[in-house]
Short mmCIF file of C-alpha atoms in Angstrom, two decimals:
data_model
loop_
_atom_site.label_atom_id
_atom_site.label_comp_id
_atom_site.label_asym_id
_atom_site.label_seq_id
_atom_site.Cartn_x
_atom_site.Cartn_y
_atom_site.Cartn_z
CA MET A 1 -65.73 -123.56 59.10
CA PRO A 2 -62.68 -125.85 59.25
CA PRO A 3 -60.22 -125.78 56.29
CA PRO A 4 -60.56 -128.51 53.65
CA PRO A 5 -58.39 -131.55 54.17
CA PRO A 6 -55.25 -131.78 52.03
CA PRO A 7 -55.45 -134.00 48.93
CA PRO A 8 -54.34 -137.59 49.39
CA SER A 9 -50.68 -138.20 48.64
CA ARG A 10 -49.72 -140.45 45.74
CA ARG A 11 -46.57 -141.64 47.51
CA ASN A 12 -45.97 -144.07 50.29
CA ASP A 13 -45.45 -141.93 53.41
CA SER A 14 -43.28 -144.57 55.03
CA LYS A 15 -40.74 -144.29 52.25
CA ALA A 16 -41.13 -140.57 51.58
CA SER A 17 -38.26 -138.25 52.31
CA ALA A 18 -38.44 -134.91 54.05
CA ALA A 19 -38.61 -133.09 50.71
CA SER A 20 -41.50 -135.13 49.33
CA LYS A 21 -43.83 -135.96 52.20
CA GLU A 22 -46.52 -133.63 50.90
CA GLU A 23 -47.19 -132.42 47.41
CA ASN A 24 -47.39 -128.73 46.92
CA ILE A 25 -50.67 -128.03 45.15
CA TYR A 26 -49.48 -124.56 44.17
CA ILE A 27 -46.69 -125.88 41.91
CA PRO A 28 -47.86 -125.69 38.25
CA SER A 29 -48.52 -128.92 36.43
CA PHE A 30 -45.88 -128.22 33.76
CA ILE A 31 -43.29 -128.30 36.55
CA SER A 32 -44.60 -131.13 38.69
CA LYS A 33 -45.58 -133.37 35.78
CA ARG A 34 -42.84 -135.73 34.68
CA PRO A 35 -41.99 -135.30 30.96
CA PHE A 36 -41.96 -138.28 28.65
CA TYR A 37 -38.24 -138.03 27.86
CA ALA A 38 -37.30 -138.28 31.55
CA GLY A 39 -38.49 -141.88 31.69
CA GLU A 40 -41.30 -143.48 33.61
CA GLU A 41 -41.36 -143.28 37.39
CA GLY A 42 -41.38 -146.55 39.27
CA ASP A 43 -43.75 -147.70 41.95
CA ASP A 44 -41.24 -147.07 44.71
CA ALA A 45 -40.59 -143.47 43.64
CA THR A 46 -41.10 -141.14 46.58
CA ASP A 47 -40.01 -137.80 45.18
CA TYR A 48 -42.51 -136.45 42.66
CA LEU A 49 -40.07 -133.65 41.76
CA GLU A 50 -37.16 -135.96 41.11
CA HIS A 51 -36.98 -134.93 37.48
CA GLN A 52 -36.48 -131.29 38.55
CA ARG A 53 -33.63 -131.90 40.96
CA LEU A 54 -29.96 -131.68 40.02
CA ARG A 55 -28.48 -135.10 39.63
CA LYS A 56 -24.85 -135.98 39.40
CA ASP A 57 -24.41 -138.12 36.31
CA LYS A 58 -22.11 -141.05 36.22
CA GLU A 59 -20.18 -139.49 33.36
CA ASP A 60 -19.29 -136.51 35.55
CA SER A 61 -17.77 -138.81 38.13
CA ASP A 62 -15.90 -140.71 35.42
CA ALA A 63 -14.48 -137.50 34.00
CA ALA A 64 -12.03 -137.25 36.92
CA ARG A 65 -10.89 -140.85 36.52
CA TRP A 66 -7.66 -141.57 34.70
CA TYR A 67 -4.95 -144.14 34.59
CA ASP A 68 -2.81 -144.39 37.70
CA ARG A 69 0.56 -144.36 36.03
CA GLY A 70 3.46 -146.09 37.70
CA ARG A 71 1.39 -147.81 40.37
CA LYS A 72 2.56 -151.30 41.37
CA LEU A 73 0.49 -154.16 42.77
CA GLY A 74 3.03 -155.04 45.36
CA PRO A 75 6.63 -156.03 45.88
CA ALA A 76 8.49 -157.73 43.09
CA ALA A 77 8.71 -161.48 42.92
CA THR A 78 11.95 -163.23 43.76
CA LYS A 79 11.58 -166.02 41.21
CA TYR A 80 10.55 -166.07 37.60
CA ARG A 81 6.94 -167.17 37.08
CA LYS A 82 5.62 -169.08 34.13
CA GLY A 83 3.82 -166.85 31.61
CA ALA A 84 5.55 -163.66 32.77
CA CYS A 85 7.47 -161.22 30.59
CA GLU A 86 10.69 -162.79 29.38
CA ASN A 87 12.49 -159.44 29.59
CA CYS A 88 11.57 -158.00 33.02
CA GLY A 89 9.61 -160.82 34.70
CA ALA A 90 6.29 -158.97 35.28
CA MET A 91 3.04 -160.89 34.89
CA THR A 92 0.96 -158.00 33.52
CA HIS A 93 2.42 -157.91 30.02
CA LYS A 94 4.40 -159.88 27.46
CA ALA A 95 7.89 -159.33 26.08
CA ARG A 96 6.67 -157.49 22.97
CA ASP A 97 4.75 -154.97 25.14
CA CYS A 98 7.54 -154.48 27.69
CA LEU A 99 8.65 -150.89 28.24
CA GLN A 100 11.89 -151.82 29.95
CA ARG A 101 15.20 -151.66 28.16
CA PRO A 102 15.80 -154.90 26.22
CA ARG A 103 18.27 -156.98 28.15
CA ALA A 104 21.00 -159.13 26.66
CA ARG A 105 19.64 -162.03 28.71
CA GLY A 106 16.12 -161.65 30.01
CA ALA A 107 14.82 -162.34 33.47
CA LYS A 108 13.50 -165.69 32.25
CA PHE A 109 17.03 -167.00 31.93
CA THR A 110 18.85 -165.07 34.67
CA GLY A 111 16.14 -164.78 37.34
CA ARG A 112 17.54 -161.42 38.44
CA ASP A 113 16.07 -157.93 38.73
CA ILE A 114 12.47 -159.06 38.34
CA GLN A 115 10.13 -156.06 38.18
CA ALA A 116 6.90 -155.73 40.11
CA ASP A 117 3.51 -156.16 38.44
CA GLU A 118 1.77 -152.99 37.26
CA VAL A 119 -1.79 -152.07 38.03
CA VAL A 120 -3.85 -152.67 34.86
CA GLN A 121 -6.90 -150.44 34.97
CA ASP A 122 -9.96 -150.58 32.76
CA VAL A 123 -11.02 -146.94 32.66
CA ARG A 124 -14.37 -146.60 30.90
CA LEU A 125 -14.89 -143.02 29.80
CA GLY A 126 -17.76 -141.28 28.13
CA TRP A 127 -17.79 -139.43 24.84
CA ASP A 128 -16.77 -136.09 26.38
CA ALA A 129 -14.20 -137.58 28.73
CA LYS A 130 -12.39 -139.30 25.87
CA ARG A 131 -12.07 -136.01 24.01
CA ASP A 132 -11.09 -133.89 26.99
CA ARG A 133 -7.56 -132.68 26.33
CA TRP A 134 -7.02 -131.87 30.02
CA ASN A 135 -8.23 -135.23 31.32
CA GLY A 136 -5.48 -136.80 33.38
CA TYR A 137 -3.50 -133.57 33.72
CA ASP A 138 -1.71 -133.19 37.01
CA PRO A 139 -1.80 -129.58 38.27
CA LYS A 140 1.41 -130.23 40.17
CA GLU A 141 3.30 -130.20 36.88
CA TYR A 142 2.65 -126.46 36.60
CA SER A 143 4.92 -125.91 39.60
CA ARG A 144 7.90 -126.38 37.24
CA VAL A 145 6.70 -123.45 35.14
CA VAL A 146 6.35 -121.32 38.25
CA GLU A 147 9.84 -122.24 39.44
CA ARG A 148 11.36 -121.37 36.08
CA TYR A 149 9.57 -118.02 36.05
CA ASN A 150 10.83 -117.24 39.57
CA GLN A 151 14.39 -118.07 38.52
CA LEU A 152 14.13 -115.72 35.54
CA GLU A 153 12.79 -112.97 37.78
CA GLU A 154 15.66 -113.48 40.20
CA LEU A 155 18.24 -113.32 37.42
CA ARG A 156 16.54 -110.23 36.03
CA GLY A 157 16.79 -108.59 39.44
CA HIS A 158 20.52 -109.31 39.62
CA VAL A 159 21.04 -107.88 36.12
CA ASP A 160 19.06 -104.75 36.98
CA ALA A 161 21.02 -104.26 40.17
CA ALA A 162 24.35 -104.66 38.41
CA ALA A 163 23.33 -102.26 35.65
CA ALA A 164 22.13 -99.68 38.17
CA ALA A 165 25.36 -99.95 40.15
CA ALA A 166 27.48 -99.53 37.03
CA ALA A 167 25.43 -96.56 35.87
CA GLU A 168 25.59 -94.94 39.30
CA ALA A 169 29.34 -95.38 39.53
CA GLY A 170 30.02 -94.09 36.03
CA SER A 171 27.56 -91.24 35.90
CA LYS A 172 28.54 -87.79 37.19
CA GLY A 173 25.49 -85.76 36.43
CA GLU A 174 21.75 -85.77 36.52
CA ASP A 175 21.53 -87.02 32.97
CA GLY A 176 23.44 -90.12 33.87
CA GLU A 177 21.15 -90.85 36.79
CA GLU A 178 18.08 -90.48 34.62
CA ASP A 179 19.58 -92.83 31.98
CA ALA A 180 20.31 -95.44 34.64
CA VAL A 181 16.76 -95.28 35.94
CA ASN A 182 15.32 -95.53 32.44
CA GLY A 183 17.72 -98.33 31.60
CA SER A 184 16.62 -100.29 34.65
CA LYS A 185 12.97 -99.80 33.72
CA ASP A 186 13.41 -100.85 30.08
CA ALA A 187 15.69 -103.79 30.83
CA GLY A 188 12.71 -106.15 30.69
CA ASP A 189 12.22 -105.40 27.00
CA LYS A 190 15.40 -107.31 26.18
CA TYR A 191 13.89 -110.60 27.30
CA ALA A 192 11.75 -111.26 24.29
CA GLU A 193 10.88 -114.56 22.72
CA GLU A 194 12.86 -115.81 19.79
CA SER A 195 11.23 -115.42 16.40
CA ASP A 196 11.38 -117.65 13.32
CA MET A 197 14.19 -115.54 11.83
CA GLY A 198 16.60 -116.67 14.55
CA ARG A 199 17.05 -113.27 16.25
CA HIS A 200 15.49 -111.65 19.28
CA GLN A 201 12.81 -109.13 18.51
CA SER A 202 11.77 -106.62 21.10
CA THR A 203 8.09 -106.72 22.03
CA ALA A 204 8.19 -103.13 23.27
CA THR A 205 7.59 -101.73 19.76
CA ARG A 206 3.89 -101.41 19.18
CA GLN A 207 2.44 -102.42 15.86
CA LEU A 208 -0.12 -99.68 15.31
CA ARG A 209 -2.45 -99.17 12.36
CA ILE A 210 -3.57 -95.74 11.31
CA ARG A 211 -7.26 -95.06 10.95
CA GLU A 212 -7.13 -94.49 7.19
CA ASP A 213 -5.39 -97.80 6.55
CA THR A 214 -8.34 -100.15 6.01
CA ALA A 215 -7.74 -103.89 6.05
CA LYS A 216 -7.90 -105.49 2.63
CA TYR A 217 -10.44 -108.12 3.62
CA LEU A 218 -12.85 -105.36 4.72
CA LEU A 219 -12.95 -103.53 1.40
CA ASN A 220 -15.66 -105.73 -0.05
CA LEU A 221 -17.46 -108.48 1.83
CA ASP A 222 -19.23 -109.82 -1.25
CA LEU A 223 -18.51 -113.51 -1.85
CA GLU A 224 -18.14 -112.94 -5.59
CA SER A 225 -15.60 -110.14 -5.24
CA ALA A 226 -11.82 -110.31 -4.98
CA LYS A 227 -10.70 -112.86 -2.42
CA TYR A 228 -8.16 -112.13 0.30
CA ASP A 229 -5.62 -114.79 1.22
CA PRO A 230 -4.70 -114.33 4.89
CA LYS A 231 -1.58 -116.48 4.59
CA THR A 232 0.12 -114.36 1.94
CA ARG A 233 -1.86 -111.18 2.79
CA THR A 234 -2.64 -110.57 -0.86
CA MET A 235 -5.66 -110.53 -3.14
CA VAL A 236 -5.69 -113.81 -5.02
CA ASP A 237 -8.63 -113.38 -7.40
CA ALA A 238 -9.92 -110.43 -9.38
CA GLY A 239 -13.55 -111.49 -8.98
CA ALA A 240 -15.80 -108.59 -9.87
CA THR A 241 -14.38 -105.89 -12.12
CA ALA A 242 -16.30 -102.83 -10.95
CA ASP A 243 -15.67 -102.74 -7.22
CA ARG A 244 -12.95 -101.32 -5.03
CA ALA A 245 -11.48 -104.72 -4.23
CA ALA A 246 -10.95 -105.46 -7.93
CA GLN A 247 -9.22 -102.10 -8.35
CA LEU A 248 -6.94 -102.96 -5.44
CA PHE A 249 -6.15 -106.32 -7.01
CA ALA A 250 -5.22 -104.63 -10.30
CA GLU A 251 -3.09 -102.10 -8.42
CA GLU A 252 -1.23 -104.85 -6.55
CA GLY A 253 -0.66 -106.74 -9.79
CA TYR A 254 0.80 -103.61 -11.38
CA LEU A 255 3.07 -103.00 -8.39
CA ARG A 256 4.35 -106.58 -8.48
CA ALA A 257 5.28 -106.29 -12.16
CA SER A 258 6.86 -102.81 -11.99
CA GLY A 259 10.16 -101.53 -10.73
CA ASP A 260 12.56 -104.00 -9.16
CA ALA A 261 9.84 -106.49 -8.22
CA ALA A 262 10.93 -108.98 -10.88
CA GLU A 263 14.57 -108.64 -9.86
CA PHE A 264 13.59 -109.22 -6.23
CA GLU A 265 11.71 -112.37 -7.18
CA ARG A 266 14.76 -113.71 -9.05
CA ALA A 267 16.99 -112.96 -6.06
CA GLN A 268 14.57 -114.75 -3.72
CA GLN A 269 14.41 -117.76 -6.03
CA TYR A 270 18.20 -117.92 -6.27
CA ALA A 271 18.51 -117.88 -2.46
CA TRP A 272 15.97 -120.69 -2.08
CA GLU A 273 17.56 -122.87 -4.74
CA LYS A 274 21.03 -122.31 -3.31
CA GLN A 275 19.82 -123.31 0.13
CA GLU A 276 18.11 -126.45 -1.20
CA ARG A 277 21.17 -127.58 -3.18
CA SER A 278 23.96 -126.87 -0.72
CA GLY A 279 22.14 -126.32 2.56
CA ASP A 280 23.98 -123.02 3.08
CA THR A 281 21.75 -120.51 4.91
CA GLY A 282 24.34 -117.73 4.81
CA GLN A 283 22.81 -116.29 1.62
CA HIS A 284 19.40 -115.61 3.12
CA LEU A 285 17.78 -112.69 1.33
CA GLN A 286 16.36 -111.10 4.47
CA ALA A 287 19.03 -112.11 6.98
CA ASN A 288 22.07 -111.31 4.84
CA PRO A 289 21.02 -109.47 1.66
CA THR A 290 24.51 -108.16 0.85
CA ALA A 291 26.10 -111.60 0.73
CA GLY A 292 23.14 -112.98 -1.22
CA GLU A 293 23.39 -110.24 -3.88
CA PHE A 294 27.16 -110.65 -4.12
CA HIS A 295 27.00 -114.41 -4.66
CA ARG A 296 24.12 -114.10 -7.13
CA LYS A 297 26.01 -111.54 -9.21
CA GLN A 298 29.12 -113.69 -9.10
CA ALA A 299 27.16 -116.76 -10.28
CA HIS A 300 25.60 -114.70 -13.10
CA ASP A 301 29.02 -113.49 -14.26
CA ASP A 302 30.40 -117.04 -14.20
CA ALA A 303 27.49 -118.28 -16.29
CA GLU A 304 27.96 -115.51 -18.85
CA ARG A 305 31.69 -116.21 -19.02
CA LYS A 306 31.12 -119.92 -19.59
CA LYS A 307 28.55 -119.18 -22.29
CA ALA A 308 30.93 -116.85 -24.11
CA ALA A 309 33.74 -119.42 -23.89
CA ARG A 310 31.48 -122.12 -25.33
CA VAL A 311 30.42 -119.91 -28.25
CA LYS A 312 34.04 -119.01 -28.96
CA ALA A 313 35.07 -122.66 -28.92
CA LEU A 314 32.35 -123.51 -31.45
CA GLN A 315 33.40 -120.63 -33.70
CA ASP A 316 37.04 -121.68 -33.52
CA ARG A 317 36.17 -125.23 -34.53
CA TYR A 318 33.55 -124.63 -37.21
CA GLY A 319 34.20 -121.01 -38.17
CA GLY A 320 31.47 -118.41 -38.71
CA ASP A 321 33.12 -115.28 -37.40
CA GLN A 322 32.53 -113.48 -40.69
CA HIS A 323 28.77 -114.03 -40.42
CA VAL A 324 28.41 -112.62 -36.92
CA MET A 325 26.51 -109.35 -36.87
CA PRO A 326 27.96 -106.62 -34.66
CA ALA A 327 26.11 -106.02 -31.43
CA ALA A 328 25.33 -102.38 -32.27
CA LEU A 329 23.92 -103.32 -35.67
CA ARG A 330 22.01 -106.26 -34.21
CA ASP A 331 20.36 -104.05 -31.60
CA ALA A 332 19.46 -101.44 -34.24
CA ALA A 333 18.04 -103.97 -36.68
CA VAL A 334 14.45 -103.29 -37.69
CA THR A 335 12.28 -106.30 -37.07
CA GLU A 336 8.99 -104.74 -38.18
CA SER A 337 7.57 -104.96 -41.70
CA GLU A 338 4.85 -103.16 -43.63
CA GLN A 339 3.17 -106.36 -44.82
CA PHE A 340 -0.49 -106.27 -43.83
CA VAL A 341 -1.81 -109.49 -42.34
CA GLU A 342 -5.42 -110.00 -41.28
CA TYR A 343 -6.51 -112.81 -39.01
CA ASP A 344 -9.89 -114.46 -38.69
CA GLU A 345 -11.76 -115.56 -35.58
CA ALA A 346 -9.83 -118.82 -35.36
CA GLY A 347 -6.47 -117.02 -35.34
CA LEU A 348 -5.53 -118.04 -38.90
CA ILE A 349 -4.37 -115.72 -41.67
CA LYS A 350 -7.17 -114.81 -44.03
CA GLY A 351 -6.57 -115.90 -47.61
CA ALA A 352 -3.73 -118.28 -46.75
CA PRO A 353 -4.10 -121.84 -48.04
CA ARG A 354 -5.20 -124.19 -45.34
CA ALA A 355 -2.67 -126.94 -44.84
CA SER A 356 -4.04 -130.37 -44.12
CA ALA A 357 -3.34 -131.65 -40.66
CA LYS A 358 -0.43 -134.04 -40.52
CA SER A 359 0.00 -136.83 -38.01
CA LYS A 360 3.14 -138.28 -36.55
CA TYR A 361 2.80 -141.37 -38.75
CA ALA A 362 4.03 -141.71 -42.35
CA GLU A 363 1.35 -140.69 -44.87
CA ASP A 364 0.76 -141.49 -48.57
CA VAL A 365 3.16 -144.45 -48.53
CA HIS A 366 2.11 -146.92 -51.29
CA VAL A 367 3.39 -150.48 -50.98
CA ASN A 368 3.14 -153.55 -53.23
CA ASN A 369 2.28 -151.57 -56.39
CA HIS A 370 -0.87 -150.06 -54.86
CA ALA A 371 -2.09 -146.66 -56.06
CA SER A 372 -3.88 -145.88 -52.76
CA VAL A 373 -3.28 -146.50 -49.09
CA TRP A 374 -4.90 -149.05 -46.84
CA GLY A 375 -8.19 -147.73 -45.50
CA SER A 376 -8.99 -145.60 -48.55
CA TRP A 377 -11.97 -147.82 -49.39
CA TRP A 378 -14.74 -149.22 -47.20
CA SER A 379 -17.45 -151.71 -48.05
CA ASN A 380 -19.65 -154.04 -46.05
CA PHE A 381 -18.07 -152.94 -42.76
CA ARG A 382 -14.54 -153.74 -43.95
CA TRP A 383 -11.57 -151.60 -44.97
CA GLY A 384 -9.46 -152.11 -48.06
CA TYR A 385 -7.62 -150.55 -50.99
CA ALA A 386 -9.55 -148.23 -53.34
CA CYS A 387 -7.34 -149.09 -56.34
CA CYS A 388 -8.16 -152.82 -56.48
CA HIS A 389 -10.96 -153.31 -53.91
CA SER A 390 -8.83 -155.74 -51.92
CA PHE A 391 -9.59 -156.36 -48.27
CA VAL A 392 -6.27 -158.12 -47.54
CA LYS A 393 -3.73 -155.73 -46.04
CA ASN A 394 -0.23 -155.67 -47.57
CA SER A 395 -1.48 -157.68 -50.57
CA TYR A 396 -0.33 -157.07 -54.15
CA CYS A 397 -2.43 -154.73 -56.24
CA THR A 398 -4.53 -156.34 -59.06
CA GLY A 399 -5.87 -153.09 -60.54
CA GLU A 400 -9.06 -153.10 -62.59
CA GLU A 401 -9.18 -156.90 -62.68
CA GLY A 402 -9.51 -156.93 -58.94
CA LYS A 403 -12.41 -154.48 -59.12
CA GLN A 404 -14.19 -156.63 -61.74
CA ALA A 405 -13.64 -159.74 -59.66
CA TRP A 406 -15.08 -158.01 -56.62
CA GLU A 407 -18.13 -156.79 -58.56
CA ALA A 408 -18.76 -160.33 -59.88
CA ALA A 409 -18.47 -161.73 -56.38
CA GLU A 410 -20.93 -159.14 -55.09
CA LYS A 411 -23.44 -159.95 -57.83
CA GLN A 412 -23.19 -163.62 -57.03
CA ARG A 413 -23.56 -162.91 -53.30
CA THR A 414 -26.64 -160.76 -53.73
CA GLY A 415 -28.23 -162.97 -56.43
CA VAL A 416 -28.39 -160.36 -59.19
CA ASP A 417 -27.19 -162.83 -61.91
CA LEU A 418 -29.71 -165.54 -61.02
CA ILE A 419 -31.95 -164.68 -64.02
CA GLU A 420 -32.74 -167.44 -66.49
CA GLU A 421 -33.16 -166.44 -70.06
CA ALA A 422 -35.92 -167.91 -72.24
CA PRO A 423 -35.04 -171.31 -73.76
CA GLY A 424 -33.88 -171.09 -77.41
CA GLN A 425 -35.51 -172.77 -80.35
CA GLU A 426 -34.40 -176.35 -80.82
CA ASP A 427 -34.40 -176.34 -84.53
CA GLU A 428 -34.73 -173.57 -87.02
CA LYS A 429 -36.76 -175.80 -89.38
CA GLU A 430 -39.25 -176.68 -86.74
CA ALA A 431 -39.47 -173.06 -85.92
CA ASP A 432 -40.33 -172.21 -89.53
CA GLY A 433 -43.06 -174.88 -89.65
CA LYS A 434 -44.59 -173.85 -86.41
CA ALA A 435 -44.30 -170.10 -86.95
CA GLU A 436 -47.98 -169.81 -87.67
CA GLU A 437 -48.94 -171.89 -84.64
CA GLU A 438 -46.71 -169.85 -82.39
CA ALA A 439 -48.24 -166.69 -83.79
CA LYS A 440 -51.64 -167.89 -82.65
CA GLU A 441 -50.46 -168.86 -79.17
CA PRO A 442 -50.21 -166.13 -76.54
CA PRO A 443 -46.72 -164.90 -75.84
CA GLN A 444 -45.09 -166.65 -72.98
CA GLN A 445 -43.37 -164.63 -70.30
CA THR A 446 -39.76 -165.17 -69.49
CA GLY A 447 -39.30 -167.23 -66.37
CA VAL A 448 -37.57 -165.28 -63.64
CA LYS A 449 -36.21 -166.77 -60.45
CA ARG A 450 -36.62 -164.78 -57.33
CA SER A 451 -33.51 -163.59 -55.52
CA ARG A 452 -32.58 -164.58 -51.98
CA GLU A 453 -33.59 -161.20 -50.59
CA GLU A 454 -37.02 -161.45 -52.26
CA MET A 455 -37.51 -164.97 -50.96
CA MET A 456 -36.62 -163.94 -47.42
CA GLY A 457 -38.76 -160.83 -47.66
CA GLY A 458 -42.00 -162.73 -48.49
CA VAL A 459 -44.69 -162.13 -51.12
CA SER A 460 -46.14 -158.67 -51.49
CA GLU A 461 -49.82 -157.88 -52.03
CA ALA A 462 -49.21 -156.69 -55.63
CA GLU A 463 -47.49 -159.96 -56.59
CA LEU A 464 -50.24 -162.01 -55.01
CA ASP A 465 -52.94 -160.05 -56.88
CA ALA A 466 -51.13 -160.50 -60.22
CA TYR A 467 -50.82 -164.24 -59.58
CA ARG A 468 -54.54 -164.57 -58.89
CA ARG A 469 -55.44 -162.83 -62.14
CA LYS A 470 -53.04 -164.80 -64.32
CA ARG A 471 -53.57 -168.32 -62.99
CA ALA A 472 -55.96 -170.64 -64.89
CA ALA A 473 -58.37 -172.57 -62.78
CA ALA A 474 -58.70 -176.25 -63.76
CA ASP A 475 -62.45 -176.34 -63.15
CA ASP A 476 -63.16 -173.22 -65.18
CA PRO A 477 -65.29 -174.24 -68.26
CA MET A 478 -64.22 -171.18 -70.19
CA ALA A 479 -60.49 -171.72 -69.66
CA LYS A 480 -60.02 -173.42 -73.06
CA PHE A 481 -61.40 -170.38 -74.88
CA LEU A 482 -58.81 -168.01 -73.39
CA GLY A 483 -56.75 -166.41 -76.18
CA ASN A 484 -59.03 -167.57 -79.04
CA ASP A 485 -60.90 -165.14 -81.23
CA GLU A 486 -63.26 -167.74 -82.66
CA LEU A 487 -66.95 -167.43 -82.07
CA VAL A 488 -68.69 -170.24 -80.24
CA ARG A 489 -71.84 -171.54 -81.99
#
């Protein structure tokens, strides 16, 4: 039985390459199928595995591109051209962007020494190429480093040879020969880099750490524990109080405050201040401690001498020598007392009278015959004097009359005095004649005017009910019998 024919190809065989003429049916679909993020394949695509092949991106080719520094377009012009640089005569830049030395008279006016035009390149780089610190680096520049290293090696060889010759000529025994050999081997240790202190330090000495000496930042890795500052190599925060790191912090704090630590801090501060004021680095505490201590002691003695001279001058001018206590008696004076003082939670002495807080301004200053200060009285959202109820500041006090005037004004403002009394009798004789008639008539109520607040507030239900009961209807047939005790026949 003949084998089955191969499946029909999805590509155009005329355009297919040698790698994609036939599709391999044994390649899994997750490899041969083009993913969605790789883009859609066009109609003229011949390689069905194009998304699997290594492609050289355009950014990779641009990564090697850089500005061609110093490249010229051609020979320099012989005559100044319009629009060129006024300083050097090149057409690729203006006078403000010219990198040539500024001339007293530019090429525009002299027409001499005209420079050639530079090659202006527009290098378009990708995100990575812009941030590549080695982009544009010329490996040929490293040849200078190699040459310098070779020169140092050659000089080192000459020094070793001279030292070996001197040791061989001066030595007479085996010990001398061994010292020369060792000296030639250890001569390289002298060529050490210069440190920040300004002196050469040998790199041959190894900085070893014993096994029991644990680093401070490894004592406790908890974020809430004592924190280690790598710059100062000290613990900067106590943090927790029950761990080993906190104990180390307390121990370091005790060591800093004990012994000569405080004196060392003062010496260091004096050296720094002296260097900042005068710029003299000869009193460096680490580089020259003897000179630094000598100058610090000398400055302290001078200050004490000046202080004593100033005190003596004051005593000579104003006296007071008889009141000066001897130094021995002053040192032996007892400053303690047996008076018992108890403090409360606020830090105040219990039982002591509380003093009122004072401000920086003058208090209890009475002006213009006032008995109180301005602001001692408040009414209707205004401040005034409590002695006369005056709202005018710096006014003269009117005393009780001012209070009465204010009360009258308030009654008039609020409408308290708007009460009309009952009208009096016109004539006493008429009153005597009509006494009996008035006795029969019902008593009339005193007319009362409503205040402004009552008028603005409206009529209440109780007042409306009382009005309905008291009013006399005009069409009521029994209204004329109201208040009469006579019987109707």
